[in-house]
Amino acid sequence: MKPGLILAATLAASAAQAETLTVYAPDYFASEWGPGPAIRDAFEAECGCELEYVTGDLLPRILLEGERTRADVAIGFNSDVMKQARETGLFGPHGLDLSPLTLPIDWDDDIFVPFNWSYTAFVYDNTKIENPPQSFHELVNSEEDWTIAIQDPRTSISGLAMVLWGKEVFGDEAEDAWAKLAPKVTTVTRGWSEAYGLFTDGEVDMVLSYTTSPAYHIIAEEDETKSAALFEEGHYFLVETAAKLGNTDQPELADRFMAFILSPTFQEIIPTANWSYPAALPEDQWPEAFSQLNYPEKAIFLNEDEAAALRDEAIEEWRAAFSQ
Amino acid sequence: MARRVFAISLWPGLIAAALVALLSLGTLAAVALRAESFSALNRFDWLAVRFTLVQAALSAALSVGFAIPAARALARRRFRGRTLLVTLLGAPFILPTIVAILGLTAVFGRSGAVSVLLGWAGFEPISIYGFHGVVLAHVFFNLPLATRLLLQGWGTIPAERFRLAAALQFGPRDLFRHIEIPMLREIVPGALTVIFLICTTSFAVALTFGGGPRATTVELAIYEAFRYDFNLGKASLLALIQVLICVAAALVSLRFGVPQIGQVGLDRTVQRFDAAGIGTRSADAFWMALVSLFLLAPLVAIALRGATGLADLPAPVWEAALRSLLTALGSAALAIVLSLTLALSALRWRWLEGVGMTAIAASPLVMGTGLYIMLFAVTDPANWALLITALVNAAMSLPFILRALGPALATAERDYGRLADSLGMTGRTRLRFVLLPRLGAPLGFSAGLAAALSMGDLGVITLFARPDSATLPLQIYRLMGSYRMDQAMGAALLLLGLSLALFYIFDLWGRRRA
């Protein structure tokens, strides 16, 4: 009887102690050099609980685990996969007031809360290219012998963003546009890291990346040789969101974390840890280098239905053009 | 051999085979069982299959083709630093993909060394991107393996045969025909198969150097099915095709594997009486220089770029390095146990070697996912991340180890089996006194290879790892993913150094014992 009681008491004590919120996140987010650790520390200080990240391919993992997933919150859904995530029925409403959001678009979703955003852009070395393209049309049609590295839309979020961006800009002529771009593209990589590595190695003049990429070089390296080419047609707007699991066993902590996402503490970590724009922070509170950057005037945003509807066709056209 | 009562217990080999089959085919079954629907393959999938086969076949042929003169030159020359050179030449095979990509572009890329040299000579720069880029990268990765396997083959030729050949006044050509070709007939089919299979599961290399979606491999199609459509049915269908390709290739290779006629040697230092001529000297020098330049230049590029970043590596990188080292040692131990038991039992049942080979055809993505499904049913997979990584890497290195270990074991058993039988040596005694002493070199090589491969692997860990249990390759990706290219290159150099050191130490230990 006695050992049983002690065991029960110990279990109860450790259960009370170990209020743990499990957050599924992409690897880059939770890594030592991502925003994850600072966000965890700030949240733990506030909630008196523990926050544990589980990393990996976010959506495939949750789809694999289904109802039995240990996740309480999942952070890092791109708008291009939100539809699929929503259709799992695994996520519950956040119940938050979204008025703190400072996105360049309207956002009104009862499940997914945006935490950062960015614009896809072609980043170039401004010591090598003096007359960068002013538009997507110019990039495609130019006679200049620029060399470009892009990412495969089938394996990378930014690659997928590019084909959707192109589809919006060129419409029915997207395939022709890709065919004209193809000779300038030195190579197509699996992910952003490989392509950006080729760019910083001087292997290509331009790389598909984000308008905020130069901010990293300016702030962390005091290097002002990298710029993003601004296109008059507008730039593809990528937003990353978080959602609460519907059957989480930590509903209160999960709700607190969802609310924490919109707090200044969380948002101030985003720019220089994630190198993207914060979703709920007025522009005058951004780091200085972010304000130095030029901004696209127009956001091209596809909501999840539009993105899902265009995705297969856009990838097929891109693939057909690049396979010739 | 068949009528002899088998001298060593077979069941450990069967258990090992079952474990490997579970990892390769069992995981595939687990994924297939989870699939909700099976959609047919489309035109692009079949194009991917074709591309995969063509590039893998060409890569294998070129790797082995260049390895033959290179290994021959290394086999008949003795010079200072030869051991070190052999180890360094092996390095590309164990490089993590991402590191190798950066090294190769530094040499063969548009602004790489070769293009610069060509520019000085007034030629157009070369482009590494396209079909030839994929093949070039695969030869870079696999020429070292082919060279090592063939070198091992040359090592198995008894010294006495070269004496006899010298006594018979064989010239290099006769020697090649009567002594070296029979050995090559035994080793080459296996080497071709292994490299062909490695290239079939290529993914990031094919994508980066392929230049675009023309270079779509089956593995990429699996990734696409899994990650973007979450179509487990299609992923497992594609993975099954990959396994079928493997089985076909393995069957072909078994068919051509001609057993050597037994001839007992006394393990003397090999004296190559044929190697003195100026013709063979210059030919050997040419091949060794060519292969060294091709394989070492990218390594030098990595070292040059990484040197600056190495100085200020953050603490998590060192922690990851320690984690990777421990995982690699565990993986090497597992690999030796698995391969030795398998190879012993394969003396009796050759098909067991085929089972060992299946690990290479398994898609790492499907294997990881299948394991995840199986483990998730009973426990939290993240708690087992490093053990799983060690086990999966051990299984992945089996095909290579079996190629190195199998023939050596067969030779030992063939040459000394009857003697051991007559002395009544069975079980552990036979293993310890008859077989193991003859296996020093391949065992050391195998342990080194398994450890080094595990160091560089970035497959399964990404599916399982907690943020705080990252391995060194994963940290490199993380550094690159957060713009820290210099530190990433420093970490890459650290990884290269550690992998090489592991390989060198084990290999040296093996050859000291041999």
Coordinates of N, CA and C in Angstrom, one line a residue, chain A residues 33-210:
Chain A
W33 N 19.4 29.0 -34.1 CA 19.6 30.3 -34.8 C 18.3 30.8 -35.3
G34 N 17.2 30.2 -34.9 CA 15.9 30.7 -35.3 C 15.3 31.4 -34.1
P35 N 14.0 31.8 -34.3 CA 13.4 32.6 -33.2 C 12.9 31.7 -32.1
G36 N 12.9 30.4 -32.3 CA 12.3 29.5 -31.3 C 12.8 29.6 -29.9
P37 N 14.1 29.5 -29.6 CA 14.6 29.6 -28.3 C 14.2 30.8 -27.5
A38 N 14.3 32.0 -28.1 CA 14.0 33.2 -27.4 C 12.5 33.3 -27.1
I39 N 11.7 32.8 -28.0 CA 10.2 32.8 -27.8 C 9.9 31.8 -26.7
R40 N 10.6 30.7 -26.6 CA 10.3 29.7 -25.6 C 10.7 30.4 -24.2
D41 N 11.8 31.0 -24.1 CA 12.3 31.6 -22.8 C 11.2 32.6 -22.4
A42 N 10.8 33.5 -23.3 CA 9.9 34.5 -23.0 C 8.6 34.0 -22.5
F43 N 8.1 32.9 -23.2 CA 6.8 32.3 -22.8 C 6.9 31.6 -21.5
E44 N 7.9 30.9 -21.3 CA 8.1 30.1 -20.0 C 8.1 31.1 -18.8
A45 N 8.8 32.2 -19.0 CA 8.9 33.2 -17.9 C 7.5 33.7 -17.6
E46 N 6.6 33.8 -18.6 CA 5.3 34.4 -18.4 C 4.3 33.4 -17.9
C47 N 4.4 32.1 -18.3 CA 3.3 31.2 -18.0 C 3.7 30.3 -16.9
G48 N 5.0 30.3 -16.5 CA 5.4 29.4 -15.4 C 5.2 27.9 -15.8
C49 N 5.3 27.7 -17.1 CA 5.2 26.3 -17.6 C 6.4 26.0 -18.4
E50 N 6.4 24.8 -19.1 CA 7.5 24.5 -19.9 C 7.0 24.4 -21.4
L51 N 7.9 24.9 -22.3 CA 7.5 24.8 -23.7 C 8.5 23.8 -24.4
E52 N 8.0 22.9 -25.1 CA 8.8 21.9 -25.8 C 8.5 22.0 -27.2
Y53 N 9.6 22.1 -28.0 CA 9.4 22.1 -29.5 C 9.6 20.7 -30.0
V54 N 8.8 20.3 -31.0 CA 9.1 19.1 -31.7 C 9.2 19.5 -33.2
T55 N 10.4 19.2 -33.8 CA 10.6 19.7 -35.1 C 10.5 18.7 -36.2
G56 N 10.3 19.1 -37.4 CA 10.2 18.2 -38.6 C 9.3 18.9 -39.6
D57 N 8.9 18.1 -40.6 CA 8.0 18.6 -41.6 C 6.6 18.7 -40.9
L58 N 6.1 19.9 -40.7 CA 5.0 20.1 -39.9 C 3.7 19.3 -40.3
L59 N 3.2 19.6 -41.5 CA 2.0 19.0 -41.9 C 2.0 17.5 -42.1
P60 N 3.1 17.0 -42.8 CA 3.1 15.5 -42.9 C 3.1 14.8 -41.6
R61 N 3.8 15.4 -40.6 CA 3.9 14.8 -39.3 C 2.6 14.7 -38.6
I62 N 1.9 15.8 -38.7 CA 0.6 15.9 -38.0 C -0.4 14.9 -38.7
L63 N -0.3 14.9 -40.0 CA -1.2 14.0 -40.8 C -0.9 12.5 -40.4
L64 N 0.4 12.2 -40.2 CA 0.8 10.8 -39.8 C 0.2 10.5 -38.5
E65 N 0.3 11.5 -37.6 CA 0.0 11.2 -36.2 C -1.5 11.2 -35.9
G66 N -2.2 12.0 -36.8 CA -3.7 12.1 -36.7 C -4.2 12.5 -35.3
E67 N -5.3 11.9 -34.9 CA -5.9 12.3 -33.6 C -5.0 12.1 -32.4
R68 N -4.0 11.2 -32.5 CA -3.2 10.9 -31.4 C -2.0 11.8 -31.2
T69 N -1.9 12.8 -32.0 CA -0.7 13.7 -32.0 C -0.5 14.3 -30.6
R70 N 0.7 14.5 -30.2 CA 1.1 15.1 -28.9 C 1.1 16.6 -29.0
A71 N 0.9 17.1 -30.2 CA 1.0 18.6 -30.4 C -0.1 19.2 -29.7
D72 N 0.2 20.4 -29.0 CA -0.9 21.2 -28.5 C -1.1 22.4 -29.4
V73 N 0.0 22.9 -30.0 CA 0.0 24.0 -30.9 C 0.9 23.6 -32.1
A74 N 0.6 24.0 -33.3 CA 1.5 23.8 -34.4 C 1.8 25.2 -35.0
I75 N 3.0 25.5 -35.2 CA 3.4 26.8 -35.7 C 4.2 26.7 -37.0
G76 N 3.9 27.5 -38.0 CA 4.7 27.4 -39.2 C 3.9 27.0 -40.5
F77 N 2.6 27.1 -40.4 CA 1.9 26.7 -41.6 C 1.9 27.9 -42.6
N78 N 2.3 27.6 -43.8 CA 2.3 28.5 -44.9 C 0.9 28.6 -45.4
S79 N 0.5 29.8 -46.0 CA -0.9 29.8 -46.5 C -1.1 28.8 -47.6
D80 N 0.0 28.4 -48.3 CA -0.2 27.5 -49.4 C -0.6 26.0 -48.9
V81 N -0.3 25.7 -47.7 CA -0.7 24.4 -47.2 C -1.9 24.5 -46.2
M82 N -2.4 25.7 -45.9 CA -3.4 25.9 -44.9 C -4.7 25.1 -45.2
K83 N -5.0 25.0 -46.4 CA -6.2 24.4 -46.8 C -6.2 22.9 -46.4
Q84 N -5.0 22.3 -46.7 CA -4.8 20.9 -46.4 C -4.9 20.7 -44.9
A85 N -4.2 21.6 -44.2 CA -4.2 21.5 -42.7 C -5.6 21.7 -42.1
R86 N -6.4 22.6 -42.7 CA -7.7 22.9 -42.2 C -8.6 21.6 -42.4
E87 N -8.4 21.0 -43.6 CA -9.3 19.9 -43.9 C -9.1 18.6 -43.0
T88 N -8.0 18.6 -42.3 CA -7.8 17.5 -41.4 C -8.8 17.6 -40.3
G89 N -9.3 18.7 -40.0 CA -10.3 18.9 -38.9 C -9.7 18.7 -37.5
L90 N -8.3 18.8 -37.5 CA -7.6 18.6 -36.2 C -7.5 19.8 -35.4
F91 N -7.7 21.0 -36.1 CA -7.4 22.3 -35.4 C -8.7 22.9 -34.9
G92 N -8.5 23.7 -33.8 CA -9.6 24.3 -33.2 C -9.6 25.8 -33.3
P93 N -10.7 26.5 -33.1 CA -10.7 28.0 -33.2 C -9.8 28.7 -32.1
H94 N -9.2 29.8 -32.5 CA -8.3 30.5 -31.6 C -9.1 31.4 -30.7
G95 N -10.2 31.9 -31.1 CA -11.0 32.8 -30.3 C -10.3 34.2 -30.0
L96 N -9.4 34.6 -30.8 CA -8.6 35.8 -30.5 C -9.2 37.0 -31.2
D97 N -8.9 38.2 -30.6 CA -9.2 39.4 -31.4 C -8.0 39.7 -32.2
L98 N -8.2 39.7 -33.6 CA -7.1 39.9 -34.5 C -6.7 41.3 -34.8
S99 N -7.3 42.2 -34.1 CA -7.1 43.6 -34.5 C -5.6 44.1 -34.3
P100 N -4.8 43.4 -33.5 CA -3.3 43.9 -33.4 C -2.6 43.6 -34.7
L101 N -3.1 42.8 -35.6 CA -2.4 42.5 -36.8 C -2.0 43.7 -37.7
T102 N -0.8 43.7 -38.2 CA -0.4 44.8 -39.0 C 0.0 44.3 -40.4
L103 N -0.7 43.3 -40.9 CA -0.4 42.7 -42.2 C -0.8 43.7 -43.3
P104 N -0.1 43.6 -44.5 CA -0.5 44.5 -45.6 C -1.8 44.0 -46.2
I105 N -2.4 42.9 -45.8 CA -3.7 42.4 -46.3 C -4.6 42.2 -45.1
D106 N -5.9 42.1 -45.4 CA -6.8 41.8 -44.4 C -6.8 40.3 -44.0
W107 N -6.9 40.1 -42.7 CA -6.8 38.7 -42.2 C -7.9 38.4 -41.2
D108 N -8.7 37.4 -41.6 CA -9.8 37.1 -40.7 C -10.1 35.6 -40.8
D109 N -9.5 34.9 -39.9 CA -9.5 33.4 -39.9 C -9.7 33.0 -38.5
D110 N -10.6 32.1 -38.3 CA -10.9 31.7 -36.9 C -10.0 30.6 -36.4
I111 N -9.1 30.0 -37.3 CA -8.3 28.9 -36.8 C -6.8 29.3 -36.9
F112 N -6.4 29.9 -38.0 CA -5.0 30.2 -38.2 C -4.6 31.7 -37.8
V113 N -3.6 31.8 -37.0 CA -3.1 33.1 -36.6 C -1.8 33.4 -37.2
P114 N -1.6 34.5 -38.0 CA -0.3 34.8 -38.6 C 0.7 35.3 -37.6
F115 N 1.9 34.8 -37.7 CA 2.9 35.4 -36.8 C 4.1 36.1 -37.5
N116 N 4.3 35.8 -38.8 CA 5.2 36.6 -39.6 C 4.9 36.5 -41.1
W117 N 5.5 37.3 -41.8 CA 5.2 37.3 -43.3 C 6.4 37.8 -44.0
S118 N 6.4 37.6 -45.3 CA 7.5 38.0 -46.1 C 7.1 38.1 -47.6
Y119 N 7.9 38.7 -48.4 CA 7.7 38.8 -49.8 C 8.8 38.0 -50.5
T120 N 8.4 37.2 -51.4 CA 9.3 36.5 -52.3 C 9.9 37.5 -53.2
A121 N 11.3 37.4 -53.4 CA 11.9 38.3 -54.3 C 13.2 37.7 -54.9
F122 N 13.7 38.3 -56.0 CA 15.0 37.9 -56.5 C 16.0 38.8 -55.9
V123 N 17.0 38.2 -55.1 CA 18.0 39.0 -54.5 C 19.3 38.9 -55.3
Y124 N 19.9 40.1 -55.5 CA 21.1 40.1 -56.4 C 22.2 40.8 -55.7
D125 N 23.4 40.6 -56.3 CA 24.6 41.3 -55.8 C 24.7 42.6 -56.5
N126 N 24.6 43.8 -55.7 CA 24.5 45.0 -56.4 C 25.8 45.6 -56.9
T127 N 26.9 44.8 -56.6 CA 28.2 45.2 -57.2 C 28.4 44.6 -58.6
K128 N 27.5 43.6 -58.9 CA 27.6 42.9 -60.2 C 26.5 43.4 -61.1
I129 N 25.3 43.6 -60.6 CA 24.2 44.0 -61.4 C 23.9 45.5 -61.1
E130 N 24.1 46.3 -62.0 CA 23.8 47.8 -61.8 C 22.4 48.1 -62.2
N131 N 21.8 47.4 -63.2 CA 20.5 47.7 -63.6 C 19.6 46.6 -63.4
P132 N 19.2 46.3 -62.2 CA 18.3 45.2 -61.9 C 17.0 45.3 -62.6
P133 N 16.3 44.2 -62.8 CA 15.0 44.2 -63.5 C 14.0 44.9 -62.6
Q134 N 13.2 45.7 -63.2 CA 12.2 46.5 -62.5 C 10.8 45.8 -62.4
S135 N 10.7 44.7 -63.2 CA 9.5 44.0 -63.2 C 9.8 42.5 -63.5
F136 N 8.8 41.7 -63.2 CA 8.9 40.3 -63.5 C 9.0 40.1 -65.1
H137 N 8.2 40.9 -65.8 CA 8.3 40.8 -67.3 C 9.7 41.2 -67.7
E138 N 10.3 42.2 -67.1 CA 11.7 42.5 -67.5 C 12.7 41.4 -67.2
L139 N 12.5 40.8 -66.0 CA 13.4 39.7 -65.7 C 13.4 38.6 -66.7
V140 N 12.1 38.3 -67.2 CA 11.9 37.2 -68.1 C 12.4 37.6 -69.5
N141 N 12.1 38.8 -69.9 CA 12.4 39.2 -71.3 C 13.7 39.8 -71.6
S142 N 14.4 40.1 -70.5 CA 15.7 40.9 -70.7 C 16.7 40.1 -71.5
E143 N 17.5 40.9 -72.2 CA 18.6 40.3 -73.0 C 19.9 40.1 -72.1
E144 N 19.9 40.6 -70.9 CA 21.0 40.5 -70.0 C 21.3 39.0 -69.7
D145 N 22.6 38.7 -69.6 CA 22.9 37.3 -69.3 C 23.0 37.0 -67.8
W146 N 22.0 37.4 -67.1 CA 21.9 37.1 -65.7 C 21.9 35.6 -65.5
T147 N 22.6 35.2 -64.4 CA 22.4 33.8 -64.0 C 21.7 33.7 -62.7
I148 N 20.7 32.8 -62.6 CA 19.8 32.8 -61.5 C 19.7 31.4 -60.9
A149 N 19.6 31.3 -59.6 CA 19.3 30.0 -58.9 C 17.9 30.1 -58.3
I150 N 17.1 29.1 -58.6 CA 15.7 29.1 -58.0 C 15.5 27.7 -57.2
Q151 N 14.4 27.6 -56.6 CA 14.1 26.4 -55.8 C 13.0 25.6 -56.5
D152 N 13.0 24.3 -56.3 CA 12.0 23.5 -57.0 C 10.6 23.7 -56.2
P153 N 9.6 24.0 -56.9 CA 8.3 24.2 -56.3 C 7.7 22.9 -55.6
R154 N 8.3 21.8 -56.1 CA 7.8 20.5 -55.5 C 8.4 20.2 -54.2
T155 N 9.5 20.9 -53.8 CA 10.2 20.6 -52.6 C 10.4 21.8 -51.7
S156 N 10.1 22.9 -52.1 CA 10.3 24.1 -51.3 C 9.2 25.1 -51.3
I157 N 8.9 25.7 -50.2 CA 7.9 26.7 -50.0 C 8.1 27.9 -50.9
S158 N 9.4 28.4 -50.9 CA 9.7 29.5 -51.7 C 9.6 29.2 -53.2
G159 N 10.0 28.0 -53.6 CA 9.8 27.6 -55.0 C 8.3 27.6 -55.4
L160 N 7.5 27.1 -54.5 CA 6.1 27.1 -54.8 C 5.5 28.5 -54.9
A161 N 6.0 29.3 -54.0 CA 5.6 30.7 -54.0 C 5.9 31.4 -55.3
M162 N 7.1 31.0 -55.9 CA 7.5 31.6 -57.1 C 6.6 31.2 -58.3
V163 N 6.2 30.0 -58.4 CA 5.3 29.6 -59.5 C 3.9 30.2 -59.4
L164 N 3.5 30.3 -58.1 CA 2.2 31.0 -58.0 C 2.3 32.5 -58.3
W165 N 3.3 33.1 -57.9 CA 3.6 34.5 -58.2 C 3.6 34.6 -59.7
G166 N 4.4 33.8 -60.4 CA 4.4 33.9 -61.9 C 3.1 33.6 -62.5
K167 N 2.3 32.7 -62.0 CA 1.0 32.4 -62.5 C 0.1 33.6 -62.4
E168 N 0.2 34.4 -61.3 CA -0.6 35.6 -61.1 C -0.2 36.7 -62.1
V169 N 1.2 36.8 -62.2 CA 1.7 37.9 -63.1 C 1.4 37.6 -64.6
F170 N 1.7 36.3 -65.0 CA 1.6 36.0 -66.4 C 0.3 35.4 -66.9
G171 N -0.4 34.9 -65.9 CA -1.7 34.2 -66.3 C -1.5 33.1 -67.2
D172 N -2.3 33.2 -68.3 CA -2.2 32.1 -69.3 C -0.9 32.0 -70.0
E173 N -0.1 33.0 -70.0 CA 1.2 33.0 -70.6 C 2.3 32.5 -69.7
A174 N 1.9 32.0 -68.6 CA 3.0 31.6 -67.6 C 4.0 30.6 -68.2
E175 N 3.5 29.6 -68.9 CA 4.4 28.6 -69.5 C 5.4 29.3 -70.4
D176 N 4.9 30.2 -71.3 CA 5.9 30.9 -72.1 C 6.9 31.7 -71.3
A177 N 6.4 32.3 -70.3 CA 7.3 33.1 -69.4 C 8.4 32.2 -68.8
W178 N 8.0 31.1 -68.3 CA 9.0 30.2 -67.7 C 10.0 29.7 -68.8
A179 N 9.4 29.5 -70.0 CA 10.3 29.0 -71.0 C 11.4 30.0 -71.3
K180 N 11.0 31.3 -71.2 CA 12.0 32.4 -71.5 C 12.9 32.6 -70.3
L181 N 12.4 32.3 -69.1 CA 13.3 32.4 -67.9 C 14.3 31.3 -67.9
A182 N 13.9 30.1 -68.3 CA 14.7 28.9 -68.1 C 16.2 29.0 -68.5
P183 N 16.5 29.6 -69.7 CA 17.9 29.7 -70.0 C 18.7 30.5 -69.1
K184 N 18.1 31.4 -68.3 CA 18.8 32.2 -67.4 C 19.0 31.5 -66.1
V185 N 18.2 30.5 -65.9 CA 18.3 29.8 -64.6 C 19.4 28.7 -64.6
T186 N 20.5 29.0 -63.9 CA 21.6 28.1 -63.8 C 21.2 26.8 -63.2
T187 N 20.5 26.8 -62.1 CA 20.1 25.6 -61.6 C 18.9 25.7 -60.6
V188 N 18.2 24.6 -60.4 CA 17.0 24.6 -59.5 C 17.4 23.7 -58.4
T189 N 17.3 24.2 -57.1 CA 17.8 23.4 -56.0 C 16.6 22.8 -55.2
R190 N 16.9 21.9 -54.3 CA 15.8 21.3 -53.5 C 15.2 22.3 -52.5
G191 N 16.1 23.0 -51.9 CA 15.6 24.0 -50.9 C 16.3 25.3 -51.0
W192 N 15.9 26.2 -50.1 CA 16.4 27.6 -50.1 C 17.9 27.6 -49.8
S193 N 18.3 26.8 -48.8 CA 19.7 26.8 -48.4 C 20.7 26.5 -49.5
E194 N 20.5 25.5 -50.3 CA 21.4 25.2 -51.4 C 21.5 26.4 -52.4
A195 N 20.3 26.9 -52.7 CA 20.3 28.0 -53.7 C 21.0 29.2 -53.1
Y196 N 20.7 29.6 -51.9 CA 21.3 30.8 -51.3 C 22.9 30.6 -51.2
G197 N 23.3 29.3 -50.9 CA 24.7 29.0 -50.8 C 25.4 29.3 -52.1
L198 N 24.7 28.9 -53.2 CA 25.3 29.1 -54.5 C 25.4 30.6 -54.8
F199 N 24.5 31.3 -54.3 CA 24.5 32.8 -54.5 C 25.6 33.4 -53.8
T200 N 25.7 33.1 -52.5 CA 26.8 33.8 -51.7 C 28.2 33.3 -52.1
D201 N 28.2 32.1 -52.8 CA 29.5 31.7 -53.3 C 29.8 32.3 -54.7
G202 N 29.0 33.2 -55.1 CA 29.2 33.9 -56.4 C 28.9 33.0 -57.6
E203 N 28.2 31.9 -57.4 CA 28.0 31.0 -58.5 C 26.9 31.5 -59.4
V204 N 26.0 32.3 -58.9 CA 24.9 32.9 -59.7 C 24.8 34.4 -59.3
D205 N 24.2 35.2 -60.2 CA 24.1 36.6 -59.9 C 22.9 36.9 -59.1
M206 N 21.9 36.0 -59.1 CA 20.6 36.3 -58.5 C 20.0 35.0 -57.9
V207 N 19.3 35.2 -56.8 CA 18.7 34.0 -56.2 C 17.3 34.3 -55.8
L208 N 16.4 33.3 -55.9 CA 15.1 33.4 -55.4 C 15.1 33.4 -53.9
S209 N 14.7 34.5 -53.3 CA 14.7 34.5 -51.8 C 13.6 35.5 -51.3
Y210 N 14.0 36.3 -50.4 CA 12.9 37.2 -49.8 C 13.4 38.6 -49.8

